[in-house]
XYZ file of C-alpha atoms in Angstrom:
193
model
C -71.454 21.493 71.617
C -68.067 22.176 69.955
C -65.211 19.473 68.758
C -61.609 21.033 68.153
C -59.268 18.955 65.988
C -55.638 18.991 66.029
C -53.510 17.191 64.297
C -49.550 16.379 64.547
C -46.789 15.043 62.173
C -45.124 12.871 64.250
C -45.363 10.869 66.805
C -43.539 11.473 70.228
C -40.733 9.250 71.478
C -42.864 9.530 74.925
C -45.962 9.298 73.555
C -48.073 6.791 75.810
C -46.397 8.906 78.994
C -47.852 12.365 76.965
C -51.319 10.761 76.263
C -52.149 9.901 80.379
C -50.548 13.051 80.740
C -52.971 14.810 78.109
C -56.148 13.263 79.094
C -55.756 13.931 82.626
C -55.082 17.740 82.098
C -57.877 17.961 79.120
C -60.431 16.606 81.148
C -59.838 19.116 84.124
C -60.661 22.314 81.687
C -63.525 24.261 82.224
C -66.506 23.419 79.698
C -64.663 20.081 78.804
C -66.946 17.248 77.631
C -64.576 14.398 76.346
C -62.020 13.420 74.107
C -61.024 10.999 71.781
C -57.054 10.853 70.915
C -55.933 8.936 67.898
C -52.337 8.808 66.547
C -51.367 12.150 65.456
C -55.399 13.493 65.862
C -56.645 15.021 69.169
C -60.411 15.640 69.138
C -61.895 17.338 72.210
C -65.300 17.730 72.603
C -66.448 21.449 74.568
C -69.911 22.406 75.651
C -69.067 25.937 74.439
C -66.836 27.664 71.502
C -64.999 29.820 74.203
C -63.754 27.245 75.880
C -62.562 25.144 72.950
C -61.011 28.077 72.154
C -58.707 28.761 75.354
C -58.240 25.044 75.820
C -54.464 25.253 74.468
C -53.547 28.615 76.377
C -54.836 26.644 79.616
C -53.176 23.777 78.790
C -49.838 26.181 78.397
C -50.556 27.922 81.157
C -50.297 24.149 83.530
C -47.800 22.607 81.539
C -45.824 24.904 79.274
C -45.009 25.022 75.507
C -46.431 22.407 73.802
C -44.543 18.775 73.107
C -45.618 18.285 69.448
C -46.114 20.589 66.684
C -49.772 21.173 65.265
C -50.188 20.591 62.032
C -53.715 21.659 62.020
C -56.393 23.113 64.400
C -59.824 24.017 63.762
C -63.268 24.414 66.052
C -66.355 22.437 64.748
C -69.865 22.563 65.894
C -71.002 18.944 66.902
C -73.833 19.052 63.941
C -74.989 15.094 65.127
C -73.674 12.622 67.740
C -74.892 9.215 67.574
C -74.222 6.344 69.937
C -73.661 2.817 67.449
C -74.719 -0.647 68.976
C -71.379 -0.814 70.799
C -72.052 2.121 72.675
C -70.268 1.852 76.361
C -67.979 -1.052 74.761
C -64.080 0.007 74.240
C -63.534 2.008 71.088
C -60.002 0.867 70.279
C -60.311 2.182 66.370
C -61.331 5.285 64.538
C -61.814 6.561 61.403
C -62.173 10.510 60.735
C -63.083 11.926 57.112
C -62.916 15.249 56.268
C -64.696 17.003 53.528
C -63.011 19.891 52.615
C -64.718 23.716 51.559
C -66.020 25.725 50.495
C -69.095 23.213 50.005
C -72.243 25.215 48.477
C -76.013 25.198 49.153
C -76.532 22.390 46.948
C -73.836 20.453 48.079
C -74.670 20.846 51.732
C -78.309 19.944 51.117
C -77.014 16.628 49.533
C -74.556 15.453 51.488
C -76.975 15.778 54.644
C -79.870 14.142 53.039
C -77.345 10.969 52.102
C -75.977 11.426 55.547
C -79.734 11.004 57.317
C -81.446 9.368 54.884
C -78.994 6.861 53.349
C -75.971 6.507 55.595
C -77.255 6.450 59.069
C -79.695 3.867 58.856
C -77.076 1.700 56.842
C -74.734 2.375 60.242
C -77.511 1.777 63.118
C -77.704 -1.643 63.303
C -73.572 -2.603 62.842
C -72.232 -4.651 65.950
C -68.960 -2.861 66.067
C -69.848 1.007 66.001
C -69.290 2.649 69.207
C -70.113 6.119 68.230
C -69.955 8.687 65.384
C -69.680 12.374 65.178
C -71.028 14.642 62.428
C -68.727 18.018 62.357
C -70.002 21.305 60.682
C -67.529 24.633 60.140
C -69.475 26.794 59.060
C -66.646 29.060 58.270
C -65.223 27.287 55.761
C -68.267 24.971 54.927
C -66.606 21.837 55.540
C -67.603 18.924 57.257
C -65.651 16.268 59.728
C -66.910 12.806 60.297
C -65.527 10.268 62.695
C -66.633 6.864 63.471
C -65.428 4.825 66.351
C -65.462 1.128 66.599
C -64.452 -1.712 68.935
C -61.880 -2.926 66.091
C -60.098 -2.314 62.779
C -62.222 -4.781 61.107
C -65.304 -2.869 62.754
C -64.380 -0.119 60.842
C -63.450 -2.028 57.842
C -67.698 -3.154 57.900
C -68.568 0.388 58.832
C -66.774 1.902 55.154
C -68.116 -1.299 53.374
C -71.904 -0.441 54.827
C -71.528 2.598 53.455
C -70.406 1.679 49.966
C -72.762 -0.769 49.740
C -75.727 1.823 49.864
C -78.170 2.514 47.131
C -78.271 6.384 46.227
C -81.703 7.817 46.811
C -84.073 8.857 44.529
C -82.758 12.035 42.961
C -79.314 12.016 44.389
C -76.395 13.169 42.153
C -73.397 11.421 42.253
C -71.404 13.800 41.322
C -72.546 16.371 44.659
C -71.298 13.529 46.547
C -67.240 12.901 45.583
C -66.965 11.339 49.379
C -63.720 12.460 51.867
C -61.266 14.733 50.217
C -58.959 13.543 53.208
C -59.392 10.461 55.631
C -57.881 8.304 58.218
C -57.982 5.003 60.095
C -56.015 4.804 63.260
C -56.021 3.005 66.727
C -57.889 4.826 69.870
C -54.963 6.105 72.279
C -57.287 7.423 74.374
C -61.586 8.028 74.628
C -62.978 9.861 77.645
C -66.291 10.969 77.857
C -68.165 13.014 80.131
């Protein structure tokens, strides 16, 4: 499984028209497997790299040049994707960190073990998470994380479980800096397949 993330400047003048509009075409691509939309991020989740990658030159090919300008767009593998308690509820907020590379051997190794051993289990048992996505690029060696919730105060609890965790035996703090980049923003749209 694939994610591609693009992300926008601004935000339309016709923007809630564009979304419906958006999610409807999206989700009639070949190899499409959902999407999540949040203010000026698009994630779309493929069951295969090739069509992640022609999902824009479809999408211009039934609807012509695009309506916003990318800012950025990159192709993920889907390294983990975990259902939360809320699972099937709304998501109405997300959060999506990105930790940017090159990230080395080391590095990698660490931030996975705090990710399995120390993170998730902190995250299992919160009321309010609806889902979260573990991205890998192995190009670049970066990583993309995004948690959905029912609420903004869901997510609030889901940063504060994960601040509140012990480090692990051996851990170094200083192999795990957190997000280089991260945001918090309202669910436009969430479609899954």
């Amino acid at each position: 499984m694939y994610a591609r993330i693009q992300t926008t400047a601004s935000r339309p003048d016709n923007a809630d028209k564009l979304a419906r509009e958006l999610v409807e075409m999206i989700s009639g691509h070949p190899g499409n497997a959902g999407l999540i939309l949040l203010e000026g991020t698009l994630i779309t989740l493929w069951t295969n790299r090739e069509d992640a990658e022609l999902a824009s030159e479809r999408s211009q090919a039934g609807r012509g040049p695009r309506p916003v300008t990318i800012q950025t767009d990159d192709i993920y593998q889907i390294e983990d994707d975990r259902p939360g308690t809320a699972a099937g509820r709304p998501a109405t907020a997300g959060w999506i960190g990105y930790f940017d590379g090159p990230l080395n051997a080391v590095q990698l190794a660490t931030i996975r073990r705090a990710g399995a051993e120390r993170i998730r289990p902190a995250l299992q048992s919160l009321p309010g998470l609806v889902r979260t996505l573990t991205l890998w690029h192995p190009g670049d060696t970066k990583f993309a994380v995004v948690h959905l919730a029912t609420s903004a105060d869901s997510v609030r609890e889901i940063g504060d479980a994960v601040m509140s965790t012990r480090l692990l035996d051996g851990e170094d703090p200083a192999l795990l800096p957190g997000p280089d980049r991260m945001a918090t923003s309202p669910v436009v749209a969430y479609e899954t397949v």
